[in-house]
Coordinates of C-alpha atoms and ligand atoms in Angstrom, one line a residue:
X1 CA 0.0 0.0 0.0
X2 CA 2.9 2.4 0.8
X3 CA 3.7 2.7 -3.0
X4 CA 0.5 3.4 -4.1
X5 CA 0.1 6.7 -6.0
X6 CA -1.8 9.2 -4.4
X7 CA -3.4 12.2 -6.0
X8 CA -4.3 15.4 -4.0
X9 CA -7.9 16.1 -5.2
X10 CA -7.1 19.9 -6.1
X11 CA -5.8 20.6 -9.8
X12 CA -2.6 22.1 -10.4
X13 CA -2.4 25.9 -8.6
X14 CA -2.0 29.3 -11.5
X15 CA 0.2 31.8 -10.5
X16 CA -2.0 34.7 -10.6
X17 CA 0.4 37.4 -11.5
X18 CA 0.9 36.7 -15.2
X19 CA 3.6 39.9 -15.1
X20 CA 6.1 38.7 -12.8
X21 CA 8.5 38.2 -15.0
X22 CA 9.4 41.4 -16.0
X23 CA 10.4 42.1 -12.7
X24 CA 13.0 40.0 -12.7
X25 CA 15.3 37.6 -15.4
X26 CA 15.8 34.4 -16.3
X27 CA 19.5 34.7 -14.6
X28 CA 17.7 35.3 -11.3
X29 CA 15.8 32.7 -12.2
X30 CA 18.8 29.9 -13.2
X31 CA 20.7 31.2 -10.3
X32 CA 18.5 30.8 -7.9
X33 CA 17.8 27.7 -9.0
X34 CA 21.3 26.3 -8.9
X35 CA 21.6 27.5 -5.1
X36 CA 18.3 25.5 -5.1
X37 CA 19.6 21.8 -6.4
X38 CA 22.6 22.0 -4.7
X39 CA 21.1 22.3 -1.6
X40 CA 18.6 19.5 -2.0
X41 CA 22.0 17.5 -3.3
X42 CA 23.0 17.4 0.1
X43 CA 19.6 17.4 1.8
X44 CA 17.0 14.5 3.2
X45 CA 16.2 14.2 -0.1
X46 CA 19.4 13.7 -1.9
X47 CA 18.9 10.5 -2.9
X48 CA 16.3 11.4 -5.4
X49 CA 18.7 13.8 -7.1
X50 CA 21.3 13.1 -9.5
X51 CA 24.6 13.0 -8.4
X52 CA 26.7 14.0 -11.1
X53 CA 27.2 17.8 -10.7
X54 CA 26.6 18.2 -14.7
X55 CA 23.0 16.4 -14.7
X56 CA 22.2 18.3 -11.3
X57 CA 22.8 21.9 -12.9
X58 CA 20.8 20.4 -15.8
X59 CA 17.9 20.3 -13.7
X60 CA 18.2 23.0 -11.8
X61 CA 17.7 24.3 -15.5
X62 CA 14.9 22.8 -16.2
X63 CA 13.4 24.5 -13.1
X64 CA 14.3 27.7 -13.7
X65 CA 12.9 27.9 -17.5
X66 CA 9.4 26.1 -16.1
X67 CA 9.1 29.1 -13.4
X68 CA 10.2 31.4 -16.2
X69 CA 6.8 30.2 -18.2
X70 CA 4.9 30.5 -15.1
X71 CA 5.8 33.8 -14.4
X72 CA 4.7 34.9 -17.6
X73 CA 8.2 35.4 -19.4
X74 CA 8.8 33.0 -22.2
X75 CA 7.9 29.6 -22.5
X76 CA 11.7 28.1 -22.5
X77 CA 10.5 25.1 -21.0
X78 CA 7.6 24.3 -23.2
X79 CA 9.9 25.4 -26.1
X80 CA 12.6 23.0 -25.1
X81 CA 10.8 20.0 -23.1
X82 CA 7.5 19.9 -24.2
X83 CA 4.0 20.4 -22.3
X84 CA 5.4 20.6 -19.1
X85 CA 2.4 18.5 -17.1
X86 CA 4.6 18.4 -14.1
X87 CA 2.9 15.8 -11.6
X88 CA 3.1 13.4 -14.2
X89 CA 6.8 13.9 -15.0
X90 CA 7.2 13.8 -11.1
X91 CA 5.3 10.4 -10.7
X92 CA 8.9 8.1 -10.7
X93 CA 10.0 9.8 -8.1
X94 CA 8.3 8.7 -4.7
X95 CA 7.4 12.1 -2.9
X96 CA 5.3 12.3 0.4
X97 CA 4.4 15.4 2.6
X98 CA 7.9 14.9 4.3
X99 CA 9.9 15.4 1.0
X100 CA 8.1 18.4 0.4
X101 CA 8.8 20.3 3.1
X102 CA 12.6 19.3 2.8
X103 CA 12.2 20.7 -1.3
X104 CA 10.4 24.0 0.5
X105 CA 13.3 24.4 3.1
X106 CA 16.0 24.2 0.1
X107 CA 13.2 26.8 -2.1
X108 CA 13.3 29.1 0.7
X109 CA 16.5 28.7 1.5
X110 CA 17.7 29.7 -2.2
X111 CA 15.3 32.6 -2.3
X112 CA 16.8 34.6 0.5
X113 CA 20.1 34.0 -1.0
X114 CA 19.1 35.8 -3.9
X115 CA 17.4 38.1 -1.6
X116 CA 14.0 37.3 -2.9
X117 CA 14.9 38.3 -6.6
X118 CA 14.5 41.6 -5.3
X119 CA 10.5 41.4 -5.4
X120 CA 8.4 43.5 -3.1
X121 CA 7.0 42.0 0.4
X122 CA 3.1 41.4 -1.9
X123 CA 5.1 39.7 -5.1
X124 CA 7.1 37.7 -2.5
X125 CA 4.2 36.0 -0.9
X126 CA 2.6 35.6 -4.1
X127 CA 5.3 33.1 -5.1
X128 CA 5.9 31.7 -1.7
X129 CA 1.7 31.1 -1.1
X130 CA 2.1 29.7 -5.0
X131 CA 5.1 27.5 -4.7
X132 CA 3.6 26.2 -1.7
X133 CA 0.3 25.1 -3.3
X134 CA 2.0 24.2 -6.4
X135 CA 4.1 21.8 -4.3
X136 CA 1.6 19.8 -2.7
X137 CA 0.2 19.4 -6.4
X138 CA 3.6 17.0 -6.9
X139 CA 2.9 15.1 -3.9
X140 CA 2.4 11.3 -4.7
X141 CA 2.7 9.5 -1.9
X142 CA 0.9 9.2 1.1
X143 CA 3.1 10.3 3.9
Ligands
LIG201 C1 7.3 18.8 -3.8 C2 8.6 18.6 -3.8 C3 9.4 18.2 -5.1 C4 10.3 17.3 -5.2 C5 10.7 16.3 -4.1 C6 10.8 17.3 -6.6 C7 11.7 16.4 -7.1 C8 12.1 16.4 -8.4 C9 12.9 15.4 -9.0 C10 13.6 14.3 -8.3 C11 13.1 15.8 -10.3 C12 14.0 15.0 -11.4 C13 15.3 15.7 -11.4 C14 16.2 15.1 -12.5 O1 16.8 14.1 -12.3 O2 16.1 15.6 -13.6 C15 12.3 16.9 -10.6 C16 12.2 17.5 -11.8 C17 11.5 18.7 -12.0 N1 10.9 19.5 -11.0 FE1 10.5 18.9 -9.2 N2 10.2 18.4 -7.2 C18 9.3 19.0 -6.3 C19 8.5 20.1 -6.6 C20 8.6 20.9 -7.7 C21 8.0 22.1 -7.9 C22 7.1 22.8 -6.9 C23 8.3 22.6 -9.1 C24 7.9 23.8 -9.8 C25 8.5 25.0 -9.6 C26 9.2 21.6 -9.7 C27 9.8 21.6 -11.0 C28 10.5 20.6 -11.6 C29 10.9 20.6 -13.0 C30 10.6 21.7 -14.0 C31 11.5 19.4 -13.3 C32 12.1 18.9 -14.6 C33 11.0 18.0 -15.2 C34 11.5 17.3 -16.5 O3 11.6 18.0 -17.5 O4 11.9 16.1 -16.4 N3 9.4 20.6 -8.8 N4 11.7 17.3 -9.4

C-alpha cells in the first residue's frame, strides 16, 4: 500500500500574476535555481537527485525555464521540453508530505540567497503562497 500513488484532489495551482517576469530575469531565475539543487544535493532528499554535478545543474535548468513560463516570461520550457504537465513527470519519483517540506526548506533557502529576486513584500508571498500550493500538487505518496 505504501507505493500506491496518491493524487491530492485539487488541480494544479496558477500563479496569478501573469507579469512577474518582467520584474526580474531568467538569470535570477537559473541562479537561484542552482543555489536550489545544490542544496537539495546534500539534503534528506538527496537521494532522489542526480549526483553528477553536470545532470544536477541540468535540472536545476529545467526548473528555472518552467518558473520562467509561469511567471509569464517565455515559454523556455515548453519550447525545449514539451507540455510541461509536471505531476506526471514527477510520478517516478516517490514524494510524500515529508519530501516536500525538505524541497520547500532548500526553495526558501535559495530565495533569501538571492534576496527574494529583489521582489516587493506582496510579489514575494505571491510566489511563496504559489510555490507552496504548487508543491503539494507534486505530492504522490501518502506520507
Ligand atoms: C514537492 C517537492 C518536489 C520534489 C521532491 C521534486 C523532485 C524532483 C525530481 C527528483 C526531479 C527530477 C530531477 C532530474 O533528475 O532531472 C524533478 C524535476 C523537476 N521538477 Fe521537481 N520536485 C518537487 C517540486 C517541484 C515544484 C514545486 C516545481 C515547480 C516549480 C518543480 C519543478 C520541476 C521541473 C521543471 C523538473 C524537470 C522535469 C523534467 O523535464 O523532467 N518541482 N523534481
Amino acid at each position: 500500500m505504501q507505493n500506491q500513488i496518491y493524487t491530492p484532489p485539487e488541480g494544479p495551482p496558477q500563479l496569478s500574476a501573469p507579469l512577474l517576469y518582467e520584474k526580474i530575469s531568467l538569470d535570477c531565475l537559473y541562479e537561484m535555481a542552482w543555489i536550489q539543487y545544490q542544496a537539495l544535493g546534500t539534503s534528506r532528499i538527496a537521494d532522489l537527485f542526480p549526483l553528477e554535478e553536470a545532470e544536477l545543474k541540468a535540472a536545476s535548468e529545467k526548473q528555472a525555464e518552467f518558473l520562467c513560463g509561469i511567471m509569464g516570461g517565455p515559454k523556455v520550457y515548453l519550447v525545449k521540453h514539451g507540455p510541461p504537465r509536471m505531476r506526471a513527470r514527477h510520478i517516478p519519483f516517490a514524494i510524500d508530505e515529508a519530501a516536500r517540506q525538505e524541497w520547500l526548506r532548500c526553495f526558501r533557502l535559495a530565495f533569501d540567497q538571492c534576496g527574494q529576486l529583489g521582489l516587493d513584500k506582496p510579489d514575494q508571498l505571491l510566489l511563496l503562497n504559489w510555490i507552496e500550493l504548487f508543491s503539494a500538487w507534486m505530492v504522490n505518496r501518502a506520507g
